[in-house]
Amino acid sequence: MSAAGSRKQEAGSEKHTDSFERLTSGFELPPLAAYVHIPWCVRKCPYCDFNSHAAGPSLPEDAYVDALLSDLNQDLEHVHGRRLSSIFFGGGTPSLFSAQALGRILQGLERRVGFADDIEITLEANPGTFEQEKFRSYRALGINRLSIGVQSFQAEKLKALGRIHDGDEAIRAADMARAAGFDNFNLDLMHGLPGQSLDDALADLRIAIAQLPTHLSWYQLTLEPNTLFFSQPPQLPEDDVLWDIQEAGQALLASHGYGQYETSAYARDGQCARHNLNYWTFGDFLGIGAGAHAKLTHPDGRIERSWKTRLPKDYLDPVKAYRAGRKTLTAEELPFEFLMNALRLTEGVPAALFAQRTGLALQQLEQGRDEAIRRGLLLDDPARLVATPRGQLFLNDLLQLFLP
């Protein structure tokens, strides 16, 4: 056993208090997924607020995998006989890791938890890290979906974003993904970039569509705290240009068969990201790795969020605990927590899912739901919880109605 395996798990949790009556029947444990965080990148992008750190000349692969598996061991009490429906390797840039290292992680997850027969396993990758044989090896491990961080195909936009690849490399990455056996892959693309016009944004989208990805994540650049862009903001397009980009881009995607199923997610032939759907339908997920978050349900109905030690050097320190904190959600918090995810879906969710996932009666939403319907933010449908088109545009206003 590695030194990391001897760490002590943080004891105790916040006291759980509910003023709402919990359901005693109909409640069931949700599906279980796993998120694995690899925190290193070639370099830190100025817009990125994820827990990512510039990689040195060598990565501590073996030590980090040892820590990941020891971290997983401490979370096995939350599995309760469920098998993993999906795994997502995020970062950072997980494709910096070797196939051997990723194989050890997958083997550890399968042996300790188990995989569903149709498990979806996604690896985030950046075009500047693509190597044909390396990605063939990833595919041979059972990784069956890639998410490629393109962001733009235009040289000046990529330079402004601090990306290490150019447009040609991004196109080659999609070609190599297919050649390596990945028939299911996502392209990440941003809009609202510094100096971007409507024509620029649509040109990026057309190039992305021409690569025939099964899935596109197309989202607006936002200036997040604790980023270089936040402290030194670039000149972004005006609001009317952003609105034009959004409308024209959605129409272009729809005309090529990419159906919008979430705020910034578009899929062809129903190939939605199952791992992300698990988040949005309030499923459970283990989170291992530096800074990883988890959401886990106990058999008695308690729902807990937890997060791991953020800095890689601390995560690899054999003296420190993996878990940095945890919080049990109160019944007052659950309506907002559930809807914050579910209402991102363009078709919403069945109303009955609220009780299944939270253990609370649907009537707990009644006051906020009535007001949201009155304001035209929520569809008046007793069988579904779904935002109207206006509600999608003003999602924050809609969610405010369900704050505790």
Short mmCIF file of C-alpha atoms in Angstrom, two decimals:
data_model
loop_
_atom_site.label_atom_id
_atom_site.label_comp_id
_atom_site.label_asym_id
_atom_site.label_seq_id
_atom_site.Cartn_x
_atom_site.Cartn_y
_atom_site.Cartn_z
CA MET A 1 0.00 0.00 0.00
CA SER A 2 1.30 3.51 -0.83
CA ALA A 3 1.93 6.08 1.88
CA ALA A 4 -1.09 7.96 0.59
CA GLY A 5 -3.28 5.01 1.53
CA SER A 6 -2.65 5.55 5.24
CA ARG A 7 -4.34 8.94 5.43
CA LYS A 8 -7.18 9.40 7.86
CA GLN A 9 -10.61 10.23 6.51
CA GLU A 10 -12.11 13.41 7.86
CA ALA A 11 -14.52 12.51 10.61
CA GLY A 12 -17.95 13.90 11.21
CA SER A 13 -20.35 15.91 9.12
CA GLU A 14 -22.68 18.82 9.52
CA LYS A 15 -25.80 18.19 11.52
CA HIS A 16 -28.76 17.42 9.28
CA THR A 17 -31.93 19.31 10.11
CA ASP A 18 -35.15 19.27 8.14
CA SER A 19 -38.33 21.22 8.71
CA PHE A 20 -40.05 19.52 5.76
CA GLU A 21 -41.60 16.11 6.08
CA ARG A 22 -39.55 13.44 4.32
CA LEU A 23 -41.26 10.80 2.23
CA THR A 24 -40.96 7.27 3.58
CA SER A 25 -42.02 5.50 0.39
CA GLY A 26 -41.14 5.89 -3.26
CA PHE A 27 -37.63 7.13 -2.47
CA GLU A 28 -34.78 5.26 -4.16
CA LEU A 29 -31.05 5.68 -4.59
CA PRO A 30 -30.28 7.41 -7.89
CA PRO A 31 -27.84 6.15 -10.54
CA LEU A 32 -24.15 6.44 -9.70
CA ALA A 33 -21.40 7.97 -11.84
CA ALA A 34 -17.76 8.86 -11.18
CA TYR A 35 -15.77 11.99 -11.89
CA VAL A 36 -11.95 11.72 -11.95
CA HIS A 37 -9.99 14.97 -11.86
CA ILE A 38 -6.56 15.25 -13.46
CA PRO A 39 -5.37 18.74 -12.45
CA TRP A 40 -2.49 19.44 -14.84
CA CYS A 41 -2.42 21.38 -18.13
CA VAL A 42 0.40 22.38 -20.47
CA ARG A 43 -0.34 25.92 -19.31
CA LYS A 44 -3.15 27.80 -17.56
CA CYS A 45 -5.58 29.62 -19.86
CA PRO A 46 -6.51 33.20 -18.84
CA TYR A 47 -10.28 32.47 -18.77
CA CYS A 48 -10.11 29.18 -16.85
CA ASP A 49 -11.42 28.99 -13.29
CA PHE A 50 -11.16 25.20 -13.03
CA ASN A 51 -8.72 23.58 -10.63
CA SER A 52 -5.88 23.29 -13.15
CA HIS A 53 -2.16 23.85 -12.80
CA ALA A 54 0.68 24.14 -15.30
CA ALA A 55 2.51 20.83 -15.63
CA GLY A 56 6.24 20.63 -15.00
CA PRO A 57 8.71 18.64 -17.09
CA SER A 58 7.29 15.39 -15.69
CA LEU A 59 4.01 14.37 -14.10
CA PRO A 60 3.78 12.32 -10.88
CA GLU A 61 1.54 9.77 -12.61
CA ASP A 62 2.18 6.78 -10.38
CA ALA A 63 1.90 8.72 -7.13
CA TYR A 64 -1.26 10.46 -8.30
CA VAL A 65 -2.94 7.22 -9.38
CA ASP A 66 -2.03 5.69 -5.99
CA ALA A 67 -3.68 8.67 -4.31
CA LEU A 68 -6.78 8.45 -6.52
CA LEU A 69 -7.34 4.80 -5.65
CA SER A 70 -6.81 5.42 -1.94
CA ASP A 71 -9.24 8.31 -2.18
CA LEU A 72 -11.73 5.99 -3.88
CA ASN A 73 -11.32 3.40 -1.11
CA GLN A 74 -12.53 5.95 1.42
CA ASP A 75 -15.68 6.64 -0.60
CA LEU A 76 -16.74 3.05 -1.18
CA GLU A 77 -19.17 3.20 1.74
CA HIS A 78 -21.37 5.40 -0.46
CA VAL A 79 -21.72 2.91 -3.33
CA HIS A 80 -24.43 0.71 -1.77
CA GLY A 81 -24.25 -1.98 -4.42
CA ARG A 82 -24.64 0.34 -7.40
CA ARG A 83 -22.51 0.01 -10.52
CA LEU A 84 -21.12 3.01 -12.38
CA SER A 85 -23.26 4.21 -15.27
CA SER A 86 -20.61 6.67 -16.50
CA ILE A 87 -17.09 7.93 -15.81
CA PHE A 88 -15.72 11.33 -16.79
CA PHE A 89 -12.00 12.16 -16.78
CA GLY A 90 -11.85 15.95 -16.47
CA GLY A 91 -9.23 18.53 -15.75
CA GLY A 92 -6.90 20.06 -16.44
CA THR A 93 -5.97 17.99 -19.44
CA PRO A 94 -6.43 14.27 -18.69
CA SER A 95 -4.93 13.35 -22.07
CA LEU A 96 -1.52 14.34 -20.66
CA PHE A 97 -1.64 11.05 -18.73
CA SER A 98 -0.43 7.85 -20.32
CA ALA A 99 -2.74 5.01 -21.29
CA GLN A 100 -1.05 2.89 -18.61
CA ALA A 101 -1.99 5.40 -15.87
CA LEU A 102 -5.58 5.75 -17.08
CA GLY A 103 -5.80 1.97 -17.34
CA ARG A 104 -4.83 1.60 -13.68
CA ILE A 105 -7.56 4.06 -12.70
CA LEU A 106 -10.22 2.27 -14.75
CA GLN A 107 -9.15 -1.12 -13.44
CA GLY A 108 -9.36 0.21 -9.88
CA LEU A 109 -12.84 1.62 -10.45
CA GLU A 110 -14.11 -1.57 -12.05
CA ARG A 111 -12.72 -3.83 -9.34
CA ARG A 112 -13.93 -1.69 -6.46
CA VAL A 113 -17.30 -0.48 -7.78
CA GLY A 114 -18.18 -2.27 -11.02
CA PHE A 115 -19.39 -1.03 -14.40
CA ALA A 116 -22.81 -1.07 -16.00
CA ASP A 117 -22.84 -3.07 -19.24
CA ASP A 118 -23.37 0.07 -21.34
CA ILE A 119 -21.08 2.39 -19.35
CA GLU A 120 -20.10 5.68 -20.98
CA ILE A 121 -16.44 6.62 -20.32
CA THR A 122 -15.43 10.14 -21.43
CA LEU A 123 -11.93 11.61 -21.59
CA GLU A 124 -11.30 15.33 -21.97
CA ALA A 125 -8.50 16.07 -24.44
CA ASN A 126 -6.96 19.15 -26.03
CA PRO A 127 -5.82 19.20 -29.67
CA GLY A 128 -2.22 20.02 -28.71
CA THR A 129 -1.97 16.70 -26.82
CA PHE A 130 -3.20 14.39 -29.59
CA GLU A 131 -1.03 11.45 -30.64
CA GLN A 132 -2.59 8.77 -32.83
CA GLU A 133 -1.17 5.70 -31.08
CA LYS A 134 -1.83 7.15 -27.64
CA PHE A 135 -5.49 7.62 -28.47
CA ARG A 136 -5.77 4.15 -29.98
CA SER A 137 -4.51 2.89 -26.62
CA TYR A 138 -7.13 4.97 -24.79
CA ARG A 139 -9.85 3.44 -26.96
CA ALA A 140 -8.52 -0.06 -26.27
CA LEU A 141 -8.93 0.60 -22.53
CA GLY A 142 -12.69 0.99 -22.99
CA ILE A 143 -12.79 4.78 -23.12
CA ASN A 144 -15.60 5.28 -25.63
CA ARG A 145 -16.16 9.03 -25.78
CA LEU A 146 -13.86 12.04 -26.18
CA SER A 147 -14.52 15.69 -25.33
CA ILE A 148 -12.10 17.81 -27.36
CA GLY A 149 -11.43 21.36 -26.15
CA VAL A 150 -11.30 23.34 -29.40
CA GLN A 151 -12.83 26.69 -28.26
CA SER A 152 -12.14 28.29 -31.67
CA PHE A 153 -10.55 27.51 -35.04
CA GLN A 154 -9.29 31.07 -35.65
CA ALA A 155 -5.67 31.94 -34.92
CA GLU A 156 -6.25 35.36 -33.35
CA LYS A 157 -9.05 34.04 -31.12
CA LEU A 158 -6.96 31.07 -29.97
CA LYS A 159 -4.07 33.39 -29.18
CA ALA A 160 -6.35 35.63 -27.12
CA LEU A 161 -7.60 32.58 -25.21
CA GLY A 162 -4.07 31.35 -24.49
CA ARG A 163 -4.60 28.04 -26.30
CA ILE A 164 -1.60 25.96 -27.39
CA HIS A 165 -3.10 24.67 -30.66
CA ASP A 166 -4.07 26.20 -33.97
CA GLY A 167 -7.13 25.62 -36.14
CA ASP A 168 -5.49 22.97 -38.32
CA GLU A 169 -4.47 20.98 -35.24
CA ALA A 170 -8.07 21.11 -34.00
CA ILE A 171 -9.32 19.67 -37.29
CA ARG A 172 -6.63 16.97 -37.24
CA ALA A 173 -7.64 16.10 -33.67
CA ALA A 174 -11.18 15.29 -34.83
CA ASP A 175 -9.77 13.21 -37.70
CA MET A 176 -7.46 11.32 -35.34
CA ALA A 177 -10.30 10.70 -32.90
CA ARG A 178 -12.28 8.94 -35.62
CA ALA A 179 -9.21 7.05 -36.84
CA ALA A 180 -8.55 5.85 -33.28
CA GLY A 181 -12.04 4.33 -33.15
CA PHE A 182 -14.03 7.06 -31.40
CA ASP A 183 -17.40 7.27 -33.14
CA ASN A 184 -18.79 9.37 -30.28
CA PHE A 185 -17.03 12.64 -29.54
CA ASN A 186 -17.82 16.16 -28.39
CA LEU A 187 -16.27 19.42 -29.51
CA ASP A 188 -16.11 22.25 -26.96
CA LEU A 189 -16.57 25.62 -28.66
CA MET A 190 -16.88 29.13 -27.18
CA HIS A 191 -18.59 32.23 -28.49
CA GLY A 192 -18.59 35.84 -27.34
CA LEU A 193 -14.80 35.88 -27.65
CA PRO A 194 -12.65 39.04 -27.59
CA GLY A 195 -13.27 40.96 -30.81
CA GLN A 196 -15.62 38.30 -32.19
CA SER A 197 -18.23 39.25 -34.78
CA LEU A 198 -21.34 37.33 -35.79
CA ASP A 199 -19.55 36.12 -38.93
CA ASP A 200 -16.56 34.96 -36.87
CA ALA A 201 -18.77 32.96 -34.51
CA LEU A 202 -20.74 31.32 -37.31
CA ALA A 203 -17.52 30.47 -39.18
CA ASP A 204 -16.27 28.62 -36.11
CA LEU A 205 -19.56 26.75 -35.83
CA ARG A 206 -19.53 25.75 -39.51
CA ILE A 207 -16.00 24.33 -39.22
CA ALA A 208 -16.99 22.43 -36.07
CA ILE A 209 -20.10 20.99 -37.73
CA ALA A 210 -18.00 19.91 -40.73
CA GLN A 211 -16.00 17.62 -38.40
CA LEU A 212 -19.23 15.64 -37.79
CA PRO A 213 -19.05 15.44 -33.99
CA THR A 214 -21.93 13.61 -32.35
CA HIS A 215 -22.12 16.34 -29.71
CA LEU A 216 -21.30 20.04 -29.46
CA SER A 217 -20.88 22.07 -26.27
CA TRP A 218 -21.32 25.67 -27.46
CA TYR A 219 -21.23 28.25 -24.72
CA GLN A 220 -20.54 31.92 -24.14
CA LEU A 221 -17.25 33.05 -22.63
CA THR A 222 -17.81 34.47 -19.16
CA LEU A 223 -15.32 36.34 -17.00
CA GLU A 224 -14.97 34.28 -13.83
CA PRO A 225 -13.39 35.48 -10.56
CA ASN A 226 -9.83 34.32 -9.87
CA THR A 227 -8.90 34.34 -13.56
CA LEU A 228 -6.56 36.62 -15.50
CA PHE A 229 -9.47 37.73 -17.70
CA PHE A 230 -11.40 38.83 -14.61
CA SER A 231 -8.58 41.04 -13.34
CA GLN A 232 -7.57 42.20 -16.83
CA PRO A 233 -10.82 41.96 -18.84
CA PRO A 234 -10.58 41.84 -22.63
CA GLN A 235 -12.93 43.74 -24.89
CA LEU A 236 -15.92 41.43 -25.43
CA PRO A 237 -18.75 41.85 -27.96
CA GLU A 238 -21.68 44.12 -27.12
CA ASP A 239 -24.90 42.55 -25.82
CA ASP A 240 -26.75 42.97 -29.12
CA VAL A 241 -23.95 41.13 -30.96
CA LEU A 242 -24.04 38.35 -28.34
CA TRP A 243 -27.79 38.03 -28.81
CA ASP A 244 -27.40 37.82 -32.61
CA ILE A 245 -24.69 35.15 -32.23
CA GLN A 246 -26.88 33.08 -29.91
CA GLU A 247 -29.94 33.19 -32.17
CA ALA A 248 -28.09 32.59 -35.45
CA GLY A 249 -25.89 29.88 -33.94
CA GLN A 250 -28.82 27.93 -32.53
CA ALA A 251 -30.58 28.09 -35.89
CA LEU A 252 -27.45 26.88 -37.69
CA LEU A 253 -27.00 23.96 -35.29
CA ALA A 254 -30.66 22.96 -35.60
CA SER A 255 -30.45 23.04 -39.41
CA HIS A 256 -27.64 20.47 -39.24
CA GLY A 257 -29.48 18.12 -36.90
CA TYR A 258 -27.97 19.20 -33.58
CA GLY A 259 -30.84 19.30 -31.12
CA GLN A 260 -30.42 21.53 -28.08
CA TYR A 261 -31.19 19.55 -24.94
CA GLU A 262 -29.47 21.72 -22.32
CA THR A 263 -28.46 25.37 -21.98
CA SER A 264 -25.20 24.90 -23.92
CA ALA A 265 -25.37 21.27 -25.15
CA TYR A 266 -26.39 20.04 -28.61
CA ALA A 267 -26.49 16.44 -29.84
CA ARG A 268 -27.18 14.52 -33.04
CA ASP A 269 -29.24 11.32 -33.16
CA GLY A 270 -30.03 11.49 -29.46
CA GLN A 271 -26.37 11.07 -28.43
CA CYS A 272 -26.61 13.26 -25.36
CA ALA A 273 -23.81 13.20 -22.80
CA ARG A 274 -25.10 10.60 -20.36
CA HIS A 275 -22.64 11.61 -17.66
CA ASN A 276 -23.85 15.21 -17.77
CA LEU A 277 -27.48 14.08 -17.89
CA ASN A 278 -26.83 12.32 -14.60
CA TYR A 279 -25.77 15.66 -13.09
CA TRP A 280 -28.77 17.49 -14.49
CA THR A 281 -31.25 14.88 -13.29
CA PHE A 282 -29.77 15.01 -9.77
CA GLY A 283 -28.06 11.63 -9.92
CA ASP A 284 -25.21 10.65 -7.62
CA PHE A 285 -21.53 10.88 -8.48
CA LEU A 286 -18.31 9.97 -6.76
CA GLY A 287 -15.58 12.60 -7.11
CA ILE A 288 -11.93 11.61 -6.79
CA GLY A 289 -8.86 13.72 -7.44
CA ALA A 290 -7.55 17.12 -6.38
CA GLY A 291 -10.48 19.50 -5.95
CA ALA A 292 -13.09 16.97 -7.14
CA HIS A 293 -16.68 17.40 -5.93
CA ALA A 294 -19.20 14.64 -5.18
CA LYS A 295 -22.93 14.39 -4.57
CA LEU A 296 -24.02 11.23 -2.76
CA THR A 297 -27.29 9.94 -1.33
CA HIS A 298 -27.56 7.80 1.80
CA PRO A 299 -30.10 4.98 2.12
CA ASP A 300 -31.95 6.99 4.80
CA GLY A 301 -32.50 9.79 2.28
CA ARG A 302 -29.77 12.19 3.41
CA ILE A 303 -28.01 13.89 0.49
CA GLU A 304 -24.44 15.06 0.92
CA ARG A 305 -22.10 17.20 -1.14
CA SER A 306 -18.37 16.90 -0.51
CA TRP A 307 -15.14 18.20 -2.00
CA LYS A 308 -11.53 17.05 -1.99
CA THR A 309 -8.25 18.77 -1.18
CA ARG A 310 -7.64 21.26 -3.98
CA LEU A 311 -3.88 21.65 -4.49
CA PRO A 312 -2.10 18.66 -6.08
CA LYS A 313 0.83 18.93 -3.66
CA ASP A 314 -1.57 18.68 -0.70
CA TYR A 315 -3.56 15.88 -2.32
CA LEU A 316 -0.31 13.92 -2.72
CA ASP A 317 0.82 14.65 0.86
CA PRO A 318 0.50 11.38 2.83
CA VAL A 319 -0.24 13.29 6.05
CA LYS A 320 -3.26 15.24 4.81
CA ALA A 321 -6.79 13.95 4.32
CA TYR A 322 -8.34 13.71 0.86
CA ARG A 323 -11.67 15.20 1.84
CA ALA A 324 -11.53 18.95 2.46
CA GLY A 325 -15.16 19.35 3.46
CA ARG A 326 -18.71 18.09 3.22
CA LYS A 327 -22.21 19.34 3.74
CA THR A 328 -25.50 17.54 4.20
CA LEU A 329 -28.24 19.36 2.31
CA THR A 330 -31.26 20.35 4.35
CA ALA A 331 -34.78 19.82 3.07
CA GLU A 332 -35.09 23.60 2.71
CA GLU A 333 -32.13 23.60 0.30
CA LEU A 334 -33.15 20.62 -1.80
CA PRO A 335 -35.76 22.27 -4.06
CA PHE A 336 -33.25 24.85 -5.28
CA GLU A 337 -30.44 22.26 -5.58
CA PHE A 338 -32.65 19.95 -7.65
CA LEU A 339 -34.09 22.63 -9.93
CA MET A 340 -30.74 24.36 -10.44
CA ASN A 341 -29.78 21.24 -12.40
CA ALA A 342 -33.08 19.98 -13.84
CA LEU A 343 -34.26 23.29 -15.30
CA ARG A 344 -31.12 23.56 -17.46
CA LEU A 345 -32.65 20.81 -19.60
CA THR A 346 -34.74 22.24 -22.43
CA GLU A 347 -37.41 19.55 -21.92
CA GLY A 348 -37.13 19.60 -18.15
CA VAL A 349 -37.81 16.45 -16.15
CA PRO A 350 -40.87 14.44 -15.08
CA ALA A 351 -42.40 16.06 -12.01
CA ALA A 352 -42.28 12.69 -10.22
CA LEU A 353 -38.47 12.77 -10.38
CA PHE A 354 -38.40 15.45 -7.69
CA ALA A 355 -39.75 13.07 -5.05
CA GLN A 356 -37.60 10.18 -6.31
CA ARG A 357 -34.38 12.18 -6.06
CA THR A 358 -35.02 14.31 -2.97
CA GLY A 359 -37.42 12.29 -0.82
CA LEU A 360 -39.67 15.36 -0.59
CA ALA A 361 -43.28 15.65 -1.66
CA LEU A 362 -43.87 17.58 -4.88
CA GLN A 363 -46.12 19.93 -2.92
CA GLN A 364 -42.96 21.48 -1.43
CA LEU A 365 -42.51 23.27 -4.77
CA GLU A 366 -46.09 24.55 -4.94
CA GLN A 367 -45.60 28.18 -3.89
CA GLY A 368 -42.56 28.83 -6.09
CA ARG A 369 -44.06 26.84 -8.96
CA ASP A 370 -47.30 28.85 -8.96
CA GLU A 371 -45.40 32.13 -9.01
CA ALA A 372 -43.07 30.93 -11.79
CA ILE A 373 -46.06 29.91 -13.91
CA ARG A 374 -47.72 33.28 -13.26
CA ARG A 375 -44.58 35.06 -14.49
CA GLY A 376 -44.34 32.90 -17.59
CA LEU A 377 -41.06 31.29 -16.49
CA LEU A 378 -42.31 27.74 -15.91
CA LEU A 379 -44.63 25.69 -18.10
CA ASP A 380 -48.05 25.01 -16.61
CA ASP A 381 -47.76 21.21 -16.90
CA PRO A 382 -48.58 19.08 -13.84
CA ALA A 383 -46.59 16.15 -15.25
CA ARG A 384 -43.30 17.97 -15.91
CA LEU A 385 -40.96 20.55 -14.43
CA VAL A 386 -39.79 22.54 -17.45
CA ALA A 387 -38.81 26.14 -18.03
CA THR A 388 -40.56 28.10 -20.77
CA PRO A 389 -38.36 29.70 -23.46
CA ARG A 390 -38.56 32.89 -21.36
CA GLY A 391 -37.58 30.89 -18.28
CA GLN A 392 -34.54 29.51 -20.11
CA LEU A 393 -33.44 33.07 -20.90
CA PHE A 394 -33.98 34.23 -17.32
CA LEU A 395 -33.02 31.04 -15.52
CA ASN A 396 -31.48 32.84 -12.55
CA ASP A 397 -34.71 34.76 -11.98
CA LEU A 398 -36.65 31.50 -12.15
CA LEU A 399 -34.39 29.76 -9.65
CA GLN A 400 -34.62 32.67 -7.20
CA LEU A 401 -38.24 31.68 -6.60
CA PHE A 402 -37.09 28.39 -5.02
CA LEU A 403 -34.33 29.70 -2.74
CA PRO A 404 -34.71 28.60 0.91
#
